[in-house]
């Protein structure tokens, strides 16, 4: 059985579509999204890495008491965060988790990690219950050079497509739900009944 991967939380985005609000400080069940993602990661891995914008203090303040490593990123493109996280990763694999996914919790990360440990695939990807591809994604160390050469804001989509990732379904649409605008947050809260 393979060891558990490190978990890289991508939290360096600018939240530009949120206006004057930071989507990672939006609360779900009374907890800021950044803290919720970090706690879920820390419950599942001994190596948790979080990328944050250089000099950003509001998100960082929520993470000070957790056993994780913060990596500052000056370039806010997703690929820069992936490169920075992979560069400091000591584990034999890395689970890349987008911080703005309010429905992915500790149990979902555990499901992915357990599937990874029983698999020999180089990439494992979460899907919605109906099989639509989503996030998070786990990459074997053999793919770190490819991850380290990514550029732009498209992440690792081409690499995932090229390698034909093994898919693991999560309940409902958890692997697809990311909220980038005030309207998306309002619609999600209305639909799910989840409190602030």
PDB file of C-alpha atoms in Angstrom:
ATOM      1  CA  UNK A   1       0.000   0.000   0.000  1.00  0.00           C
ATOM      2  CA  UNK A   2       1.339   3.436  -0.923  1.00  0.00           C
ATOM      3  CA  UNK A   3       1.904   6.096   1.745  1.00  0.00           C
ATOM      4  CA  UNK A   4      -0.509   9.010   2.048  1.00  0.00           C
ATOM      5  CA  UNK A   5       0.255  11.994  -0.176  1.00  0.00           C
ATOM      6  CA  UNK A   6       1.068  15.491   0.940  1.00  0.00           C
ATOM      7  CA  UNK A   7      -1.838  17.905   0.518  1.00  0.00           C
ATOM      8  CA  UNK A   8      -1.302  21.185  -1.330  1.00  0.00           C
ATOM      9  CA  UNK A   9      -4.043  23.761  -0.806  1.00  0.00           C
ATOM     10  CA  UNK A  10      -4.097  26.381  -3.548  1.00  0.00           C
ATOM     11  CA  UNK A  11      -5.109  29.579  -1.742  1.00  0.00           C
ATOM     12  CA  UNK A  12      -3.116  32.270  -3.530  1.00  0.00           C
ATOM     13  CA  UNK A  13      -5.826  33.401  -5.952  1.00  0.00           C
ATOM     14  CA  UNK A  14      -6.952  37.010  -5.987  1.00  0.00           C
ATOM     15  CA  UNK A  15     -10.735  36.432  -5.576  1.00  0.00           C
ATOM     16  CA  UNK A  16     -11.125  39.133  -8.229  1.00  0.00           C
ATOM     17  CA  UNK A  17     -14.685  38.114  -9.164  1.00  0.00           C
ATOM     18  CA  UNK A  18     -15.831  38.573  -5.550  1.00  0.00           C
ATOM     19  CA  UNK A  19     -15.638  42.370  -5.640  1.00  0.00           C
ATOM     20  CA  UNK A  20     -14.441  43.608  -2.238  1.00  0.00           C
ATOM     21  CA  UNK A  21     -14.991  40.219  -0.560  1.00  0.00           C
ATOM     22  CA  UNK A  22     -12.435  37.432  -0.186  1.00  0.00           C
ATOM     23  CA  UNK A  23     -14.057  34.122  -1.106  1.00  0.00           C
ATOM     24  CA  UNK A  24     -11.667  32.196   1.135  1.00  0.00           C
ATOM     25  CA  UNK A  25     -12.883  34.200   4.141  1.00  0.00           C
ATOM     26  CA  UNK A  26     -16.538  33.438   3.372  1.00  0.00           C
ATOM     27  CA  UNK A  27     -17.896  31.304   6.190  1.00  0.00           C
ATOM     28  CA  UNK A  28     -19.525  27.899   5.984  1.00  0.00           C
ATOM     29  CA  UNK A  29     -21.135  26.672   9.206  1.00  0.00           C
ATOM     30  CA  UNK A  30     -19.353  29.525  11.003  1.00  0.00           C
ATOM     31  CA  UNK A  31     -15.867  28.674   9.730  1.00  0.00           C
ATOM     32  CA  UNK A  32     -13.901  30.620   7.081  1.00  0.00           C
ATOM     33  CA  UNK A  33     -13.409  28.519   3.956  1.00  0.00           C
ATOM     34  CA  UNK A  34      -9.598  28.716   4.175  1.00  0.00           C
ATOM     35  CA  UNK A  35      -9.661  27.316   7.718  1.00  0.00           C
ATOM     36  CA  UNK A  36     -12.176  24.637   6.773  1.00  0.00           C
ATOM     37  CA  UNK A  37      -9.958  23.414   3.916  1.00  0.00           C
ATOM     38  CA  UNK A  38      -6.823  23.497   6.072  1.00  0.00           C
ATOM     39  CA  UNK A  39      -8.421  21.548   8.927  1.00  0.00           C
ATOM     40  CA  UNK A  40      -9.670  18.891   6.514  1.00  0.00           C
ATOM     41  CA  UNK A  41      -6.182  18.574   5.051  1.00  0.00           C
ATOM     42  CA  UNK A  42      -4.453  18.407   8.437  1.00  0.00           C
ATOM     43  CA  UNK A  43      -6.840  15.627   9.479  1.00  0.00           C
ATOM     44  CA  UNK A  44      -5.622  13.541   6.531  1.00  0.00           C
ATOM     45  CA  UNK A  45      -1.925  14.207   5.978  1.00  0.00           C
ATOM     46  CA  UNK A  46       1.229  14.808   7.971  1.00  0.00           C
ATOM     47  CA  UNK A  47       2.450  17.184   5.239  1.00  0.00           C
ATOM     48  CA  UNK A  48       0.113  20.063   4.403  1.00  0.00           C
ATOM     49  CA  UNK A  49       1.273  22.949   2.225  1.00  0.00           C
ATOM     50  CA  UNK A  50      -0.777  26.106   1.640  1.00  0.00           C
ATOM     51  CA  UNK A  51       0.109  28.681  -1.004  1.00  0.00           C
ATOM     52  CA  UNK A  52      -0.809  32.278  -0.196  1.00  0.00           C
ATOM     53  CA  UNK A  53      -0.137  35.588  -1.950  1.00  0.00           C
ATOM     54  CA  UNK A  54       3.067  37.205  -0.740  1.00  0.00           C
ATOM     55  CA  UNK A  55       2.265  39.639   2.064  1.00  0.00           C
ATOM     56  CA  UNK A  56      -1.374  38.538   2.429  1.00  0.00           C
ATOM     57  CA  UNK A  57      -2.304  38.552   6.124  1.00  0.00           C
ATOM     58  CA  UNK A  58      -6.072  37.957   6.436  1.00  0.00           C
ATOM     59  CA  UNK A  59      -6.005  34.361   5.184  1.00  0.00           C
ATOM     60  CA  UNK A  60      -2.716  33.656   6.940  1.00  0.00           C
ATOM     61  CA  UNK A  61      -4.147  34.707  10.319  1.00  0.00           C
ATOM     62  CA  UNK A  62      -6.613  31.786  10.245  1.00  0.00           C
ATOM     63  CA  UNK A  63      -3.824  29.240   9.727  1.00  0.00           C
ATOM     64  CA  UNK A  64      -1.350  30.164  12.464  1.00  0.00           C
ATOM     65  CA  UNK A  65      -2.268  27.372  14.890  1.00  0.00           C
ATOM     66  CA  UNK A  66      -2.304  24.518  12.382  1.00  0.00           C
ATOM     67  CA  UNK A  67       0.553  22.086  11.597  1.00  0.00           C
ATOM     68  CA  UNK A  68       1.141  23.188   8.017  1.00  0.00           C
ATOM     69  CA  UNK A  69       3.648  24.992   5.837  1.00  0.00           C
ATOM     70  CA  UNK A  70       2.750  28.285   4.176  1.00  0.00           C
ATOM     71  CA  UNK A  71       4.482  29.057   0.892  1.00  0.00           C
ATOM     72  CA  UNK A  72       4.333  32.636  -0.380  1.00  0.00           C
ATOM     73  CA  UNK A  73       3.613  33.063  -4.079  1.00  0.00           C
ATOM     74  CA  UNK A  74       4.071  36.403  -5.840  1.00  0.00           C
ATOM     75  CA  UNK A  75       2.578  35.240  -9.161  1.00  0.00           C
ATOM     76  CA  UNK A  76      -1.140  34.540  -8.616  1.00  0.00           C
ATOM     77  CA  UNK A  77      -1.518  32.147 -11.572  1.00  0.00           C
ATOM     78  CA  UNK A  78      -2.569  28.648 -10.511  1.00  0.00           C
ATOM     79  CA  UNK A  79       0.505  27.101 -12.114  1.00  0.00           C
ATOM     80  CA  UNK A  80       2.789  29.258  -9.936  1.00  0.00           C
ATOM     81  CA  UNK A  81       1.113  27.883  -6.811  1.00  0.00           C
ATOM     82  CA  UNK A  82       1.434  24.321  -8.078  1.00  0.00           C
ATOM     83  CA  UNK A  83       5.122  24.824  -8.897  1.00  0.00           C
ATOM     84  CA  UNK A  84       5.788  26.385  -5.487  1.00  0.00           C
ATOM     85  CA  UNK A  85       4.011  23.592  -3.619  1.00  0.00           C
ATOM     86  CA  UNK A  86       5.659  20.797  -5.568  1.00  0.00           C
ATOM     87  CA  UNK A  87       9.080  22.399  -4.991  1.00  0.00           C
ATOM     88  CA  UNK A  88       8.800  21.970  -1.208  1.00  0.00           C
ATOM     89  CA  UNK A  89       6.911  18.656  -1.129  1.00  0.00           C
ATOM     90  CA  UNK A  90       8.759  15.815   0.610  1.00  0.00           C
ATOM     91  CA  UNK A  91       6.114  13.109   0.073  1.00  0.00           C
ATOM     92  CA  UNK A  92       5.975  10.592  -2.775  1.00  0.00           C
ATOM     93  CA  UNK A  93       2.719  12.096  -4.039  1.00  0.00           C
ATOM     94  CA  UNK A  94       0.744  15.314  -3.746  1.00  0.00           C
ATOM     95  CA  UNK A  95      -3.009  15.899  -3.506  1.00  0.00           C
ATOM     96  CA  UNK A  96      -3.837  19.272  -5.039  1.00  0.00           C
ATOM     97  CA  UNK A  97      -6.908  20.818  -3.441  1.00  0.00           C
ATOM     98  CA  UNK A  98      -8.557  24.080  -4.468  1.00  0.00           C
ATOM     99  CA  UNK A  99      -9.359  26.100  -1.344  1.00  0.00           C
ATOM    100  CA  UNK A 100     -12.640  27.460  -2.748  1.00  0.00           C
ATOM    101  CA  UNK A 101     -14.549  24.161  -2.707  1.00  0.00           C
ATOM    102  CA  UNK A 102     -16.902  24.349   0.291  1.00  0.00           C
ATOM    103  CA  UNK A 103     -18.373  20.871  -0.061  1.00  0.00           C
ATOM    104  CA  UNK A 104     -15.101  18.911  -0.074  1.00  0.00           C
ATOM    105  CA  UNK A 105     -14.453  17.918   3.526  1.00  0.00           C
ATOM    106  CA  UNK A 106     -12.136  15.702   5.544  1.00  0.00           C
ATOM    107  CA  UNK A 107     -14.136  12.564   4.709  1.00  0.00           C
ATOM    108  CA  UNK A 108     -13.832  13.266   0.986  1.00  0.00           C
ATOM    109  CA  UNK A 109     -10.078  13.742   1.238  1.00  0.00           C
ATOM    110  CA  UNK A 110      -9.884  10.466   3.191  1.00  0.00           C
ATOM    111  CA  UNK A 111     -11.860   8.690   0.445  1.00  0.00           C
ATOM    112  CA  UNK A 112      -9.405   9.915  -2.193  1.00  0.00           C
ATOM    113  CA  UNK A 113      -6.346   9.066  -0.115  1.00  0.00           C
ATOM    114  CA  UNK A 114      -7.566   5.537   0.643  1.00  0.00           C
ATOM    115  CA  UNK A 115      -8.270   4.974  -3.060  1.00  0.00           C
ATOM    116  CA  UNK A 116      -4.787   6.301  -3.865  1.00  0.00           C
ATOM    117  CA  UNK A 117      -3.151   3.936  -1.402  1.00  0.00           C
ATOM    118  CA  UNK A 118      -4.823   0.934  -3.067  1.00  0.00           C
ATOM    119  CA  UNK A 119      -4.119   2.109  -6.625  1.00  0.00           C
ATOM    120  CA  UNK A 120      -1.036   2.093  -8.800  1.00  0.00           C
ATOM    121  CA  UNK A 121      -2.247   4.860 -11.137  1.00  0.00           C
ATOM    122  CA  UNK A 122       0.019   7.924 -11.488  1.00  0.00           C
ATOM    123  CA  UNK A 123      -2.992  10.284 -11.237  1.00  0.00           C
ATOM    124  CA  UNK A 124      -6.211   9.911  -9.273  1.00  0.00           C
ATOM    125  CA  UNK A 125      -9.021  12.414  -9.771  1.00  0.00           C
ATOM    126  CA  UNK A 126     -12.213  13.094  -7.835  1.00  0.00           C
ATOM    127  CA  UNK A 127     -15.429  13.163  -9.812  1.00  0.00           C
ATOM    128  CA  UNK A 128     -19.017  14.063  -9.119  1.00  0.00           C
ATOM    129  CA  UNK A 129     -21.277  11.154  -8.246  1.00  0.00           C
ATOM    130  CA  UNK A 130     -22.325  10.961 -11.917  1.00  0.00           C
ATOM    131  CA  UNK A 131     -18.710  10.717 -13.121  1.00  0.00           C
ATOM    132  CA  UNK A 132     -18.093  14.295 -14.255  1.00  0.00           C
ATOM    133  CA  UNK A 133     -14.432  15.113 -13.560  1.00  0.00           C
ATOM    134  CA  UNK A 134     -13.649  17.492 -10.728  1.00  0.00           C
ATOM    135  CA  UNK A 135     -11.227  18.205  -7.904  1.00  0.00           C
ATOM    136  CA  UNK A 136      -9.087  17.347  -5.915  1.00  0.00           C
ATOM    137  CA  UNK A 137      -6.451  15.422  -7.873  1.00  0.00           C
ATOM    138  CA  UNK A 138      -3.525  13.314  -6.612  1.00  0.00           C
ATOM    139  CA  UNK A 139      -0.247  13.128  -8.574  1.00  0.00           C
ATOM    140  CA  UNK A 140       2.587  10.636  -8.136  1.00  0.00           C
ATOM    141  CA  UNK A 141       6.104  12.017  -7.605  1.00  0.00           C
ATOM    142  CA  UNK A 142       7.054  10.749 -11.082  1.00  0.00           C
ATOM    143  CA  UNK A 143       4.893  13.610 -12.414  1.00  0.00           C
ATOM    144  CA  UNK A 144       6.487  16.350 -10.293  1.00  0.00           C
ATOM    145  CA  UNK A 145       8.785  17.436 -13.168  1.00  0.00           C
ATOM    146  CA  UNK A 146       5.726  17.935 -15.401  1.00  0.00           C
ATOM    147  CA  UNK A 147       3.908  19.821 -12.621  1.00  0.00           C
ATOM    148  CA  UNK A 148       7.013  21.962 -12.105  1.00  0.00           C
ATOM    149  CA  UNK A 149       6.960  23.069 -15.734  1.00  0.00           C
ATOM    150  CA  UNK A 150       3.323  24.247 -15.799  1.00  0.00           C
ATOM    151  CA  UNK A 151       2.596  27.852 -16.710  1.00  0.00           C
ATOM    152  CA  UNK A 152      -0.467  30.080 -16.922  1.00  0.00           C
ATOM    153  CA  UNK A 153      -3.737  29.712 -15.037  1.00  0.00           C
ATOM    154  CA  UNK A 154      -4.986  26.404 -16.458  1.00  0.00           C
ATOM    155  CA  UNK A 155      -3.452  24.200 -13.800  1.00  0.00           C
ATOM    156  CA  UNK A 156      -2.698  20.599 -14.735  1.00  0.00           C
ATOM    157  CA  UNK A 157      -5.681  19.911 -17.031  1.00  0.00           C
ATOM    158  CA  UNK A 158      -3.578  18.865 -20.017  1.00  0.00           C
ATOM    159  CA  UNK A 159      -1.431  16.550 -17.904  1.00  0.00           C
ATOM    160  CA  UNK A 160      -4.513  14.929 -16.365  1.00  0.00           C
ATOM    161  CA  UNK A 161      -6.057  14.379 -19.807  1.00  0.00           C
ATOM    162  CA  UNK A 162      -2.817  13.003 -21.221  1.00  0.00           C
ATOM    163  CA  UNK A 163      -2.331  10.489 -18.402  1.00  0.00           C
ATOM    164  CA  UNK A 164      -5.932   9.196 -18.257  1.00  0.00           C
ATOM    165  CA  UNK A 165      -6.445   9.660 -14.529  1.00  0.00           C
ATOM    166  CA  UNK A 166      -8.136   7.021 -12.393  1.00  0.00           C
ATOM    167  CA  UNK A 167     -11.450   8.449 -11.205  1.00  0.00           C
ATOM    168  CA  UNK A 168     -12.991   8.298  -7.732  1.00  0.00           C
ATOM    169  CA  UNK A 169     -16.579   9.519  -7.303  1.00  0.00           C
ATOM    170  CA  UNK A 170     -17.470  11.741  -4.365  1.00  0.00           C
ATOM    171  CA  UNK A 171     -21.097  12.188  -3.236  1.00  0.00           C
ATOM    172  CA  UNK A 172     -23.394  14.470  -5.226  1.00  0.00           C
ATOM    173  CA  UNK A 173     -21.474  17.378  -6.837  1.00  0.00           C
ATOM    174  CA  UNK A 174     -18.889  17.978  -4.115  1.00  0.00           C
ATOM    175  CA  UNK A 175     -16.001  17.573  -6.561  1.00  0.00           C
ATOM    176  CA  UNK A 176     -17.464  20.269  -8.828  1.00  0.00           C
ATOM    177  CA  UNK A 177     -18.703  22.948  -6.431  1.00  0.00           C
ATOM    178  CA  UNK A 178     -16.368  25.926  -6.372  1.00  0.00           C
ATOM    179  CA  UNK A 179     -17.782  29.359  -5.655  1.00  0.00           C
ATOM    180  CA  UNK A 180     -16.132  32.366  -7.286  1.00  0.00           C
ATOM    181  CA  UNK A 181     -18.744  35.153  -7.228  1.00  0.00           C
ATOM    182  CA  UNK A 182     -21.129  36.683  -4.668  1.00  0.00           C
ATOM    183  CA  UNK A 183     -24.037  35.427  -6.800  1.00  0.00           C
ATOM    184  CA  UNK A 184     -22.663  31.864  -6.770  1.00  0.00           C
ATOM    185  CA  UNK A 185     -22.287  32.006  -2.978  1.00  0.00           C
ATOM    186  CA  UNK A 186     -25.833  33.335  -2.557  1.00  0.00           C
ATOM    187  CA  UNK A 187     -27.293  30.672  -4.863  1.00  0.00           C
ATOM    188  CA  UNK A 188     -25.361  27.893  -3.083  1.00  0.00           C
ATOM    189  CA  UNK A 189     -26.449  29.080   0.367  1.00  0.00           C
ATOM    190  CA  UNK A 190     -30.064  29.285  -0.798  1.00  0.00           C
ATOM    191  CA  UNK A 191     -29.986  25.852  -2.447  1.00  0.00           C
ATOM    192  CA  UNK A 192     -28.173  24.015   0.358  1.00  0.00           C
ATOM    193  CA  UNK A 193     -29.519  25.897   3.368  1.00  0.00           C
ATOM    194  CA  UNK A 194     -25.944  26.099   4.690  1.00  0.00           C
ATOM    195  CA  UNK A 195     -25.592  28.920   7.232  1.00  0.00           C
ATOM    196  CA  UNK A 196     -22.886  31.539   7.231  1.00  0.00           C
TER     197      UNK A 196
END
